[in-house]
Every structure is written in structure tokens, then in C-alpha cells.
mmCIF file with all atom_site columns, C-alpha atoms in Angstrom:
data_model
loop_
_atom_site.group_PDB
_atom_site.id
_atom_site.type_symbol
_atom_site.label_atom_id
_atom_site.label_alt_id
_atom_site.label_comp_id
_atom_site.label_asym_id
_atom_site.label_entity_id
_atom_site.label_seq_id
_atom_site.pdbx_PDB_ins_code
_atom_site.Cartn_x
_atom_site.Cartn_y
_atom_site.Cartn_z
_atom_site.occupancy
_atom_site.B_iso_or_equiv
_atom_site.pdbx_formal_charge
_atom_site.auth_seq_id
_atom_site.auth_comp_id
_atom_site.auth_asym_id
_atom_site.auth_atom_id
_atom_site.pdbx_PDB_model_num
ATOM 1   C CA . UNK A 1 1   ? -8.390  -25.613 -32.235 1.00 58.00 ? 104 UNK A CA 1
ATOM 2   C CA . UNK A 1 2   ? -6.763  -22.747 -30.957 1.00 69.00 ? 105 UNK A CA 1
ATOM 3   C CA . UNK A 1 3   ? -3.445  -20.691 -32.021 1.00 81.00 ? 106 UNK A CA 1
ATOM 4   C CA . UNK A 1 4   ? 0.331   -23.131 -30.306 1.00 86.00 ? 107 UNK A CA 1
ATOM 5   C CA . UNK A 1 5   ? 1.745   -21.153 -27.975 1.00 87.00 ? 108 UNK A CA 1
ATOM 6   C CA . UNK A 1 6   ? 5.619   -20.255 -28.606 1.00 88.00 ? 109 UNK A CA 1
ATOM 7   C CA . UNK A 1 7   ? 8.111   -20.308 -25.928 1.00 86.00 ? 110 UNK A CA 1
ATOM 8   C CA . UNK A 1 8   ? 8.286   -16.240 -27.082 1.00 88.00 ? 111 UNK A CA 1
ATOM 9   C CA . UNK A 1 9   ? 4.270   -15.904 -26.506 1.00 85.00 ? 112 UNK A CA 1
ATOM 10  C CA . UNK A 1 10  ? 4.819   -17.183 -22.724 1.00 81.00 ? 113 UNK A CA 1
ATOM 11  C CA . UNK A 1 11  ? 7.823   -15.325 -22.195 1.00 79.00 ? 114 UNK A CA 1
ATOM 12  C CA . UNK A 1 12  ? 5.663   -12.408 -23.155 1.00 81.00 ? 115 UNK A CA 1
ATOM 13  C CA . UNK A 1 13  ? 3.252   -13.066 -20.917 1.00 76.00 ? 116 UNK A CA 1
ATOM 14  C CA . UNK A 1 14  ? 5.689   -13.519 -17.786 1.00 72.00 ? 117 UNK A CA 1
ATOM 15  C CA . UNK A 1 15  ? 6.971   -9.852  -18.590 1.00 71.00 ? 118 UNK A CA 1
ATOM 16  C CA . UNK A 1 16  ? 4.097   -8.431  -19.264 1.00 70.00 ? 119 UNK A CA 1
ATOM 17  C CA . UNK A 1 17  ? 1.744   -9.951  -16.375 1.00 67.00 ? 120 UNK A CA 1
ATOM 18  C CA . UNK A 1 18  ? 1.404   -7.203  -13.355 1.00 58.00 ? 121 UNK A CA 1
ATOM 19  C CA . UNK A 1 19  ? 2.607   -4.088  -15.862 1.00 57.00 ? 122 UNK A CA 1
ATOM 20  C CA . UNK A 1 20  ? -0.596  -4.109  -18.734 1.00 60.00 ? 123 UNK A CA 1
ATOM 21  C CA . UNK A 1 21  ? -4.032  -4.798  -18.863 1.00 65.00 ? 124 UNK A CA 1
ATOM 22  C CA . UNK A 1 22  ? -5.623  -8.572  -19.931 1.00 69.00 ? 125 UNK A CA 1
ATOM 23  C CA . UNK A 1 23  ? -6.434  -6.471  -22.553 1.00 74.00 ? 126 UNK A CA 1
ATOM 24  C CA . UNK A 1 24  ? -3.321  -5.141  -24.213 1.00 75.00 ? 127 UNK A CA 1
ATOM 25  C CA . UNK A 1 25  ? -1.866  -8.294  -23.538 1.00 79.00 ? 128 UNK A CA 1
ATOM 26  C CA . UNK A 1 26  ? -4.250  -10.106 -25.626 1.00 81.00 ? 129 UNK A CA 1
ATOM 27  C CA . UNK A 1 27  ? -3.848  -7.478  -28.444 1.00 85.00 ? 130 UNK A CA 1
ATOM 28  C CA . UNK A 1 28  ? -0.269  -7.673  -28.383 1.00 86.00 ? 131 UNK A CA 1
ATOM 29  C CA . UNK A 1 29  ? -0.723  -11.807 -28.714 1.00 88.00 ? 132 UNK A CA 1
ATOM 30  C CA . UNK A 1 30  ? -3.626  -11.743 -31.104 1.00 89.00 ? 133 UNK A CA 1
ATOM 31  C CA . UNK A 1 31  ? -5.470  -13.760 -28.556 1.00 89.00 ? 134 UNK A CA 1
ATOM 32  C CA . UNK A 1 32  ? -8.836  -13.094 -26.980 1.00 86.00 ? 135 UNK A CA 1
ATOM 33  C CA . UNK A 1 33  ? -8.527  -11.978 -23.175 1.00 79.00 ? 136 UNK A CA 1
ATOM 34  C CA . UNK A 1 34  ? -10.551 -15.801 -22.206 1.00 83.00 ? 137 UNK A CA 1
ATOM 35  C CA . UNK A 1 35  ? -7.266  -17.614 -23.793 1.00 85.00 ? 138 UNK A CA 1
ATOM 36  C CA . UNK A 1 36  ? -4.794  -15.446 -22.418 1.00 80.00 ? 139 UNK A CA 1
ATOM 37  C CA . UNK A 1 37  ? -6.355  -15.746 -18.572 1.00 77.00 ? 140 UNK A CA 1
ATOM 38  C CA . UNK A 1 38  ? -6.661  -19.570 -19.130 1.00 82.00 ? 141 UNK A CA 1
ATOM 39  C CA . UNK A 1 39  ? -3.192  -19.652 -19.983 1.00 80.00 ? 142 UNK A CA 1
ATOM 40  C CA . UNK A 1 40  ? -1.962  -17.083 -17.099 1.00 74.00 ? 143 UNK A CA 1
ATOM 41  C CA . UNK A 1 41  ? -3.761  -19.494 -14.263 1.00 72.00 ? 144 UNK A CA 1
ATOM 42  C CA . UNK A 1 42  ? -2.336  -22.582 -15.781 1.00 75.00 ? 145 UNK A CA 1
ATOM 43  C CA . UNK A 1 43  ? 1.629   -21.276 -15.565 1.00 70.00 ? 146 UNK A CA 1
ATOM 44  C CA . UNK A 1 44  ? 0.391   -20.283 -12.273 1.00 61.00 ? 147 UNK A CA 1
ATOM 45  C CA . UNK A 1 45  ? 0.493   -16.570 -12.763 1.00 61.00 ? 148 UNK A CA 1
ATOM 46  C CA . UNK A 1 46  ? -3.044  -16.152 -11.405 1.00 55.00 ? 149 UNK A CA 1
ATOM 47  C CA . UNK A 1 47  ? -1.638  -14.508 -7.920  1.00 46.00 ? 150 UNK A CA 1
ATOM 48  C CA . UNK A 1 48  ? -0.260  -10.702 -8.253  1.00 50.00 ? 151 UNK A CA 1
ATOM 49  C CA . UNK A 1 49  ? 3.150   -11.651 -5.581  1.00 50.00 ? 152 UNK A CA 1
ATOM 50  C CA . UNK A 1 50  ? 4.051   -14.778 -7.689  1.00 48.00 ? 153 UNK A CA 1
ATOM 51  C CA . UNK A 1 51  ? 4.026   -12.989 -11.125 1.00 50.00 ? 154 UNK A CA 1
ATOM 52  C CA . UNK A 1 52  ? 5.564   -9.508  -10.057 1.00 56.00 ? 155 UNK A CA 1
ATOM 53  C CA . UNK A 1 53  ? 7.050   -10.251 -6.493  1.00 65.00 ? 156 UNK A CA 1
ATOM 54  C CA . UNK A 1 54  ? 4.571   -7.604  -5.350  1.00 76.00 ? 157 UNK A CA 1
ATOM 55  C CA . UNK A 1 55  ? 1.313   -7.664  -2.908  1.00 80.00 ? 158 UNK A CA 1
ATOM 56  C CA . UNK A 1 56  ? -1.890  -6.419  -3.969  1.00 80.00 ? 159 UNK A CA 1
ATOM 57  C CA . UNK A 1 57  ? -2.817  -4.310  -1.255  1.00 85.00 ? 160 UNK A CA 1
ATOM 58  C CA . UNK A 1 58  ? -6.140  -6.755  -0.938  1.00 83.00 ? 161 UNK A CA 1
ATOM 59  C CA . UNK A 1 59  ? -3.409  -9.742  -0.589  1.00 82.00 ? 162 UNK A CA 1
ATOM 60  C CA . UNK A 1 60  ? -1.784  -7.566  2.104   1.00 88.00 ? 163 UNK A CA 1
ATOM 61  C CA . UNK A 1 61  ? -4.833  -6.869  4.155   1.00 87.00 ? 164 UNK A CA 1
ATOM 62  C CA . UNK A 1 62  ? -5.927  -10.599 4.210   1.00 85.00 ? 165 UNK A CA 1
ATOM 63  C CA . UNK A 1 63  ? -2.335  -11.919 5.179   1.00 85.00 ? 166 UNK A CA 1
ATOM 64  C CA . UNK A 1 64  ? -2.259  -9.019  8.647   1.00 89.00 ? 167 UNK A CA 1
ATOM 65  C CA . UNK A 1 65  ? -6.410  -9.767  8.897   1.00 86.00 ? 168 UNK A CA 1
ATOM 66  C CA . UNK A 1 66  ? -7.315  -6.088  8.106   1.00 87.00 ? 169 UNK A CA 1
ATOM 67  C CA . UNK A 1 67  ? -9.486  -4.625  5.740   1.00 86.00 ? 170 UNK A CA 1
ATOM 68  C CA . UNK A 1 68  ? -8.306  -3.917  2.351   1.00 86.00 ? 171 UNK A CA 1
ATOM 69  C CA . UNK A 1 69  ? -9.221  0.073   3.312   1.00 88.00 ? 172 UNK A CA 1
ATOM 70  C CA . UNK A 1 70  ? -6.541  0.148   5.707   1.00 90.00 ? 173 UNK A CA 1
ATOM 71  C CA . UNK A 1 71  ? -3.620  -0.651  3.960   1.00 91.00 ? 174 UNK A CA 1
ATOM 72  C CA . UNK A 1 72  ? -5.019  2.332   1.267   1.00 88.00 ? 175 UNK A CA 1
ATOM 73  C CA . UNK A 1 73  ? -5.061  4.707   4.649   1.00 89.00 ? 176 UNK A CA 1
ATOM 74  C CA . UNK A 1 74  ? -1.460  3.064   5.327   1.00 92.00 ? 177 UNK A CA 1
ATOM 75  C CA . UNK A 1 75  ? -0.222  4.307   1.642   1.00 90.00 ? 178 UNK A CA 1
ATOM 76  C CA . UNK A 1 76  ? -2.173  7.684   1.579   1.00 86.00 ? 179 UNK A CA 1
ATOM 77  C CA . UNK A 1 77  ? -1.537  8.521   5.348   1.00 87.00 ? 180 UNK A CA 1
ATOM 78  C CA . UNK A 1 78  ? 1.220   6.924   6.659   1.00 88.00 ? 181 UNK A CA 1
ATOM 79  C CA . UNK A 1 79  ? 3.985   6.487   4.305   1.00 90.00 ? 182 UNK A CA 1
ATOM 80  C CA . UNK A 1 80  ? 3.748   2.463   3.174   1.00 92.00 ? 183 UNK A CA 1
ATOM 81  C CA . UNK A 1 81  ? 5.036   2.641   -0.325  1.00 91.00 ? 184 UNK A CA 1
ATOM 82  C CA . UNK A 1 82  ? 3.437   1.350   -3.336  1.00 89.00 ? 185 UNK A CA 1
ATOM 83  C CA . UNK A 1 83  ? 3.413   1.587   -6.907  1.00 84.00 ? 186 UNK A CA 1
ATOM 84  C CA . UNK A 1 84  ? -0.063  1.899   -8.681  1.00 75.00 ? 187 UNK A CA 1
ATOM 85  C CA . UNK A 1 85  ? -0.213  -0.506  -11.746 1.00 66.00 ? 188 UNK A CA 1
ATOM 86  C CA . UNK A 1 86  ? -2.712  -2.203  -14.199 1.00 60.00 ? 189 UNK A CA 1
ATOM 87  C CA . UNK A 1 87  ? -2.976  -5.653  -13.266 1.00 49.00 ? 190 UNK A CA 1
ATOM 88  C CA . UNK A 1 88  ? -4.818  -8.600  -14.982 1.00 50.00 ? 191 UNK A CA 1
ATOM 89  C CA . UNK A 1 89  ? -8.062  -6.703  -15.752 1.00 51.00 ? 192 UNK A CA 1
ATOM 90  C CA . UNK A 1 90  ? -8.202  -3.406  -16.475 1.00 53.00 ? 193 UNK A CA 1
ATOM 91  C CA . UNK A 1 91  ? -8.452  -1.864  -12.986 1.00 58.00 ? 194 UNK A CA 1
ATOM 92  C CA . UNK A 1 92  ? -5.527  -0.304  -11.131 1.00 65.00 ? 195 UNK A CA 1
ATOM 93  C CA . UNK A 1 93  ? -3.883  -1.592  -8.080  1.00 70.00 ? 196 UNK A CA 1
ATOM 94  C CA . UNK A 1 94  ? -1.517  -0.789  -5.180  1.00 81.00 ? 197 UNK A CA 1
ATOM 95  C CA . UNK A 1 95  ? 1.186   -2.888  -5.584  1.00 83.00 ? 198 UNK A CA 1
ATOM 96  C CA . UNK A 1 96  ? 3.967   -3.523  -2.216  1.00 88.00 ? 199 UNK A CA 1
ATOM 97  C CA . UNK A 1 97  ? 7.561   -4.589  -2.269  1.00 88.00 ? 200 UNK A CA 1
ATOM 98  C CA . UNK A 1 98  ? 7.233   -7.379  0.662   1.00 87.00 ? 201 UNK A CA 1
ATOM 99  C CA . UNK A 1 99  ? 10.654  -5.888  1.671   1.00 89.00 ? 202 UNK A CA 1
ATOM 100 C CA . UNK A 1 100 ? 9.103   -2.407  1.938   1.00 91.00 ? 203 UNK A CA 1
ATOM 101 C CA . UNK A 1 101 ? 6.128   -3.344  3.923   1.00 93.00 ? 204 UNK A CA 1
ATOM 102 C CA . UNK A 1 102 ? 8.349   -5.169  6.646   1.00 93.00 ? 205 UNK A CA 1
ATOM 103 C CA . UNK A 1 103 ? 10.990  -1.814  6.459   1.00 93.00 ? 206 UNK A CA 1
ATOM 104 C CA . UNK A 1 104 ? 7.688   0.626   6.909   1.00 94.00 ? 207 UNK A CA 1
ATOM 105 C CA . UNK A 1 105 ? 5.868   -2.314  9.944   1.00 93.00 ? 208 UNK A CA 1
ATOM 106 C CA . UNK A 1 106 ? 8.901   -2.072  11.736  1.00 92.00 ? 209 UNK A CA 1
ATOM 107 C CA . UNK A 1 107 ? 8.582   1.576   12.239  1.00 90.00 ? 210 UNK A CA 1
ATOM 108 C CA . UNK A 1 108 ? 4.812   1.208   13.000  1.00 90.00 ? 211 UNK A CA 1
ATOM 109 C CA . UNK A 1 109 ? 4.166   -1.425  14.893  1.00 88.00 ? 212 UNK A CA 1
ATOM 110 C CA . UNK A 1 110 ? 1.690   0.489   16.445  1.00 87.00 ? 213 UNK A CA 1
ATOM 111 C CA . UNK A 1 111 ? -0.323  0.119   13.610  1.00 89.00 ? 214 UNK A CA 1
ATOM 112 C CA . UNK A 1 112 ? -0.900  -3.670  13.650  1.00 90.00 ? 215 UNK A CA 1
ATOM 113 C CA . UNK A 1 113 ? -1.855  -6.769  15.175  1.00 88.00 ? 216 UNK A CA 1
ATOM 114 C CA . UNK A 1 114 ? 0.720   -9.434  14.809  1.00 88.00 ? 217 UNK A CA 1
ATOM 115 C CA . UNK A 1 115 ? -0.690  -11.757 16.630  1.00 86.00 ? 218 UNK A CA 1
ATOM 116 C CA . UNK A 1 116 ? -2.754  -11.818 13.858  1.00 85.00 ? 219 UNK A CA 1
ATOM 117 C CA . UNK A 1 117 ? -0.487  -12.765 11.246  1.00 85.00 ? 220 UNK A CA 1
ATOM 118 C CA . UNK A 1 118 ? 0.329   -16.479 10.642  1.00 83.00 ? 221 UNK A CA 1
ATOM 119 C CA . UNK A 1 119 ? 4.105   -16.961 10.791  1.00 81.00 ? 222 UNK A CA 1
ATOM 120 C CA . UNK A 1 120 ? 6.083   -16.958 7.332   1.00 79.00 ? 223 UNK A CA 1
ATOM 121 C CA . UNK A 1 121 ? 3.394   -15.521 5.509   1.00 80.00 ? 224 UNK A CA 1
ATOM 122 C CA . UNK A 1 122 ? 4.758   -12.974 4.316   1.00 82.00 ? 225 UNK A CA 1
ATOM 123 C CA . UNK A 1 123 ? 8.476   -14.355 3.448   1.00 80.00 ? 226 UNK A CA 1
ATOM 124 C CA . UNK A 1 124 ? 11.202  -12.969 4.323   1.00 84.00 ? 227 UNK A CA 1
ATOM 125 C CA . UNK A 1 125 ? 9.440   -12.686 7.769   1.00 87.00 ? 228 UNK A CA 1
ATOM 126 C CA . UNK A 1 126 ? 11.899  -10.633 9.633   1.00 91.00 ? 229 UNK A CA 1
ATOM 127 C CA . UNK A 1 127 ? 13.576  -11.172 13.105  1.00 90.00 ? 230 UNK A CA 1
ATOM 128 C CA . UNK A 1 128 ? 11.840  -8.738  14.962  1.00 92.00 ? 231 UNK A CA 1
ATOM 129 C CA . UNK A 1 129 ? 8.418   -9.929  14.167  1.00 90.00 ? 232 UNK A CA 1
ATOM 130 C CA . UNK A 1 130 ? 8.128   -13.109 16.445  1.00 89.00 ? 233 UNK A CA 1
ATOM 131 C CA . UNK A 1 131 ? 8.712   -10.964 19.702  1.00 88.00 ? 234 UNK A CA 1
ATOM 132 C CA . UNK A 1 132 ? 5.863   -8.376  18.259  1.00 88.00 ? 235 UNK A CA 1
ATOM 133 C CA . UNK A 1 133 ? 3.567   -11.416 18.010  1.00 86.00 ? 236 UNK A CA 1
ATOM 134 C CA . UNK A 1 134 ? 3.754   -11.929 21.474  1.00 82.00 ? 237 UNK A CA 1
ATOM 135 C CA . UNK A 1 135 ? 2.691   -8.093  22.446  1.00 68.00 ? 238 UNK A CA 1
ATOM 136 C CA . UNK A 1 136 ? -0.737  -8.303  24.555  1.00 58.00 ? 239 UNK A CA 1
ATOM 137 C CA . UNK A 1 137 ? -4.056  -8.932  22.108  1.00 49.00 ? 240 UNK A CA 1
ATOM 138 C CA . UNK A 1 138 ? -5.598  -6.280  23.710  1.00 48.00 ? 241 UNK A CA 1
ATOM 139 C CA . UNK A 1 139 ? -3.571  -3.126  22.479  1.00 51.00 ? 242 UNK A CA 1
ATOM 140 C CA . UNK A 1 140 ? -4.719  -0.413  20.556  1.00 50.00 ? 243 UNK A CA 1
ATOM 141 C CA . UNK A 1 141 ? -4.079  -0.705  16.909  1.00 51.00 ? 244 UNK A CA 1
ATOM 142 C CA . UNK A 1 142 ? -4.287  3.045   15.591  1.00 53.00 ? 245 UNK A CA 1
ATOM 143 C CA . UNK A 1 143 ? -6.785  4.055   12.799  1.00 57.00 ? 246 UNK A CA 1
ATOM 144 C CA . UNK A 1 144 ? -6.798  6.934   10.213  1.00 58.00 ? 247 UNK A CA 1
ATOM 145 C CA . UNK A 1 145 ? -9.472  9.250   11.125  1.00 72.00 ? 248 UNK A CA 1
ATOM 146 C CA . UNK A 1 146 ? -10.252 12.470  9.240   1.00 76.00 ? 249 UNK A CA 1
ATOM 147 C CA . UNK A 1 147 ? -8.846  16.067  10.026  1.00 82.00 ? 250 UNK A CA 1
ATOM 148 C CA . UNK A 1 148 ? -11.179 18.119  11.239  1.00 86.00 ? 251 UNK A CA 1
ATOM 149 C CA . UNK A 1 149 ? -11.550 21.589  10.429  1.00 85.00 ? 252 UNK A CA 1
ATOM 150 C CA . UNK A 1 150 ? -10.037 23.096  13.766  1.00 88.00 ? 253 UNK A CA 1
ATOM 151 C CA . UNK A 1 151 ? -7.283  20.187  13.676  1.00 88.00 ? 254 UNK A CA 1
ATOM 152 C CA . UNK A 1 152 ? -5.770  21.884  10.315  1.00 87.00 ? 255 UNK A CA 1
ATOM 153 C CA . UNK A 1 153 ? -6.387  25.302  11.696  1.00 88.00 ? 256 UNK A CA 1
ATOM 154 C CA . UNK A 1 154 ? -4.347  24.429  14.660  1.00 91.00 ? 257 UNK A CA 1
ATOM 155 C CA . UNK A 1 155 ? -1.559  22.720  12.503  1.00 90.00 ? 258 UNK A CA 1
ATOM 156 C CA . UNK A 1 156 ? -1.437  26.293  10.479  1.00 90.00 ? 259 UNK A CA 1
ATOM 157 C CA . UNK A 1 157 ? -1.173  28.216  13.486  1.00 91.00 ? 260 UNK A CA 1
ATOM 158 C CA . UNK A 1 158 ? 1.433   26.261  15.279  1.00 93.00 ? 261 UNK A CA 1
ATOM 159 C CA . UNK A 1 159 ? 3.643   26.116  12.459  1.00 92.00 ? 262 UNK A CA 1
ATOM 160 C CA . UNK A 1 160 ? 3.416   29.437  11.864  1.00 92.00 ? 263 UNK A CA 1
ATOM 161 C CA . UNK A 1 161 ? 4.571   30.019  15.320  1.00 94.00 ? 264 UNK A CA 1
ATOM 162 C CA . UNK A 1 162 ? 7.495   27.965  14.896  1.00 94.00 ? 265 UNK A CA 1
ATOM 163 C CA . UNK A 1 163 ? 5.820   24.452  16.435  1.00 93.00 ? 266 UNK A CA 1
ATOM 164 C CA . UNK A 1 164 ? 7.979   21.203  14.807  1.00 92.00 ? 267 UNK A CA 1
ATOM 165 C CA . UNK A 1 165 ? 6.044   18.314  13.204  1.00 90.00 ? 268 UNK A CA 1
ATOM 166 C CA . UNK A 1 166 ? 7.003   16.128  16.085  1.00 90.00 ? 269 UNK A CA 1
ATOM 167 C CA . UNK A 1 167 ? 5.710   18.875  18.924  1.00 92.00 ? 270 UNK A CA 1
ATOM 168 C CA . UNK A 1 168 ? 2.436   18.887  16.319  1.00 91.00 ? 271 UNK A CA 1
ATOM 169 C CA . UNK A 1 169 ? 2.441   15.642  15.494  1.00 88.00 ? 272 UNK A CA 1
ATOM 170 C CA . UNK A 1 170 ? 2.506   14.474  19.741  1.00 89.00 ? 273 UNK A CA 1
ATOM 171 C CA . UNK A 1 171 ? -0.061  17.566  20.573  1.00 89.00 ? 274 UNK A CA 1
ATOM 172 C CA . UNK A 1 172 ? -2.607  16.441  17.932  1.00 88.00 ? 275 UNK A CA 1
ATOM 173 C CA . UNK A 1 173 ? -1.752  12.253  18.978  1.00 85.00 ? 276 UNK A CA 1
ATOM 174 C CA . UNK A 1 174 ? -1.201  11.811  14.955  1.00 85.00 ? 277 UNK A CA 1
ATOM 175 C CA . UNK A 1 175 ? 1.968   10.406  13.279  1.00 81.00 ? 278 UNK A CA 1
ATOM 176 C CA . UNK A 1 176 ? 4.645   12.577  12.067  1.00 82.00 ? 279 UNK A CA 1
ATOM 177 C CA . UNK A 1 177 ? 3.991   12.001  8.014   1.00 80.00 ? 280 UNK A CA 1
ATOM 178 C CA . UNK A 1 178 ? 0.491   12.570  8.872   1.00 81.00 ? 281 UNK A CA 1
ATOM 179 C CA . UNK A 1 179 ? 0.947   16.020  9.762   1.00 87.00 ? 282 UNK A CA 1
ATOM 180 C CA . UNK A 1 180 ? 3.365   16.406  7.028   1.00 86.00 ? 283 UNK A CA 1
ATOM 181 C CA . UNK A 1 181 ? 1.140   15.745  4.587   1.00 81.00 ? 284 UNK A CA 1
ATOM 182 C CA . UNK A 1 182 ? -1.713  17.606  5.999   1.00 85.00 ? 285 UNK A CA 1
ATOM 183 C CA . UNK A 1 183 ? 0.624   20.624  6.339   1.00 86.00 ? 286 UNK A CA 1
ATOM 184 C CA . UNK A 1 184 ? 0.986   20.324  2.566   1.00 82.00 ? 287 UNK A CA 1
ATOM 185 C CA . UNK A 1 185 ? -2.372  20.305  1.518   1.00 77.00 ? 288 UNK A CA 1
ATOM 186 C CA . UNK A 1 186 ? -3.281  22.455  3.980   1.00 69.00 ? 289 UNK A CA 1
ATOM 187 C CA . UNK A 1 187 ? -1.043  25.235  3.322   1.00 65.00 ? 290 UNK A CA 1
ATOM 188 C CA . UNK A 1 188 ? -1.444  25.208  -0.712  1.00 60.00 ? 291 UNK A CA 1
ATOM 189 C CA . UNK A 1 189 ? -5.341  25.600  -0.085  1.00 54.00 ? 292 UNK A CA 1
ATOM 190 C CA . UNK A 1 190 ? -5.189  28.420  2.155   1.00 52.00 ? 293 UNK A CA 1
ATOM 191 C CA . UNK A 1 191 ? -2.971  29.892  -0.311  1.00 52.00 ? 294 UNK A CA 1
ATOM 192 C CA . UNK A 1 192 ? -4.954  29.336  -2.945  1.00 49.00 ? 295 UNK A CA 1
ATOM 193 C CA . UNK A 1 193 ? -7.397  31.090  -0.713  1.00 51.00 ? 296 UNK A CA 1
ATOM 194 C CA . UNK A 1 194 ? -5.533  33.934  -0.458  1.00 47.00 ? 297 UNK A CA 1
ATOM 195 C CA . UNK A 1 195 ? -4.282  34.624  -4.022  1.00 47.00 ? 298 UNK A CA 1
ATOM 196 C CA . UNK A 1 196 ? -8.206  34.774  -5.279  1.00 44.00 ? 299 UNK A CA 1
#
């Protein structure tokens, strides 16, 4: 029979679910990982949002119907914050404050399909969102494609000539951060290019 389990061993796990490995976590308890994940799906802690209040960016993308690469183009691209943690195995996830994902939709709404979404599935749903539901089915939802090479040389050359990210940002039908960030990188190459 195995080991009891103390009121301190599952307080333990409720803390440490969503910020170490299966792994570690077993260590820590002197368990093997099999007990401890048994244990974690029977206090319910199976889901990512119900034992850290965050979404996985894969339980993101299935609540808005996208693929799980767009919400990773959504963080690296446009701006959606998330925190990168170890979650039940030992592989590393996005993690999303619901209340940070419905700050960052409301400012690109561009960006998704709300018609898609079934209502209250992401809780607090706010206000705003029933009234973006009803936007036509058949609008554009914008996608992250790459920067091509003439694209960054442009970017270089207009803010060198004074251009702002907006006039850039409008000119090269991108979003704002998206130039931003491309600026960055793009500008710490070429001088990289230069100092060699």
C-alpha cells in the first residue's frame, strides 16, 4: 500500500502545481511522478487555469478556435503577455492571465473571430465582447507573416529619415509593436554588422 497523504503533502502540491516539474514535485514528496499525477487529477488539478488561474496557450487557442501557433505569434509578435513556466511534465509553457488576454483582445479585435468563441468561456467575459460577436463572419482576421528582407530594409531607412512607428507601421499594413520589435532586432544586427 502506498505512503497517507498529509494535509501538508496536498497543500504542497496545490502550491507547487503550474511552478515545477512532475518531477521535482515528486522528489520533493518522495513519491514517484505515477502517484503524484494520480493524485493531481483526483483534487482536480489536472487543468493548467484551475490550478494556477492561468491558460495554457493550447487551452487559449481551443477556447477562440485557433491554432495553438497563433496565440505563440500573438505573444512573440503582438504583445499578448505571458509568463513561460514548467508545468506538470517537464516541458515549458506559455501561461495567460485571463484578465490580460481580454485587456490585450480588446485592443485587437482585429485579430479574432468572436463569433467563434462560445459565450462565458473564458470568465470574466467582458462587456464589450457580445457586440464583437455579432461583427460579420466574413472579416479578415489578420495573420503573422514573416519580414521580408526589403520590409526591414525599408523600416531602417524610414526611421532613419525620421518616419514614426505608426507612419511605418500603416505604410507596411503591420501593427505598431510589430514594427517595434522588428526595429529592435533589426537595428542590433545591422550593427553588429557594422562593428565586425
Amino acid at each position: 500500500m502506498g505512503k497517507k497523504w498529509t494535509e501538508k503533502d496536498l497543500y504542497f502540491l496545490q502550491k507547487r502545481v503550474g511552478n515545477c516539474s512532475l518531477s521535482a514535485i515528486a522528489r520533493q514528496l518522495d513519491r514517484s511522478e505515477t502517484a503524484v499525477s494520480l493524485k493531481l487529477k483526483r483534487m482536480g488539478l489536472g487543468n493548467t487555469k484551475h490550478a494556477t488561474g492561468l491558460l495554457t496557450g493550447s487551452e487559449l487557442a481551443e477556447a477562440l478556435n485557433v491554432d495553438r501557433k497563433t496565440i505563440y505569434n500573438w505573444i512573440q509578435f503582438y504583445g499578448l503577455e505571458a509568463i513561460s513556466r514548467i508545468t506538470r511534465c517537464k516541458r515549458k509553457f506559455h501561461l495567460i492571465d485571463v484578465h490580460s488576454f481580454w485587456n490585450w483582445a480588446k485592443h485587437n479585435q482585429e485579430k479574432i473571430d468572436f463569433s467563434l468563441l462560445e459565450k462565458h468561456a473564458l470568465p470574466p467575459e467582458p462587456d464589450w465582447v457580445e457586440e464583437a460577436r455579432k461583427t460579420p463572419a466574413g472579416k479578415t482576421i489578420k495573420t503573422y507573416t514573416r519580414w521580408t528582407t526589403k520590409e526591414v530594409e525599408l523600416l531602417l531607412k524610414w526611421r532613419e529619415d525620421g518616419w514614426s512607428f505608426d507612419e511605418i507601421a500603416k505604410k507596411l499594413n503591420r501593427s505598431r509593436i510589430s514594427v517595434e520589435r522588428r526595429y529592435a532586432r533589426g537595428k542590433s544586427l545591422f550593427d553588429k554588422g557594422t562593428s565586425s
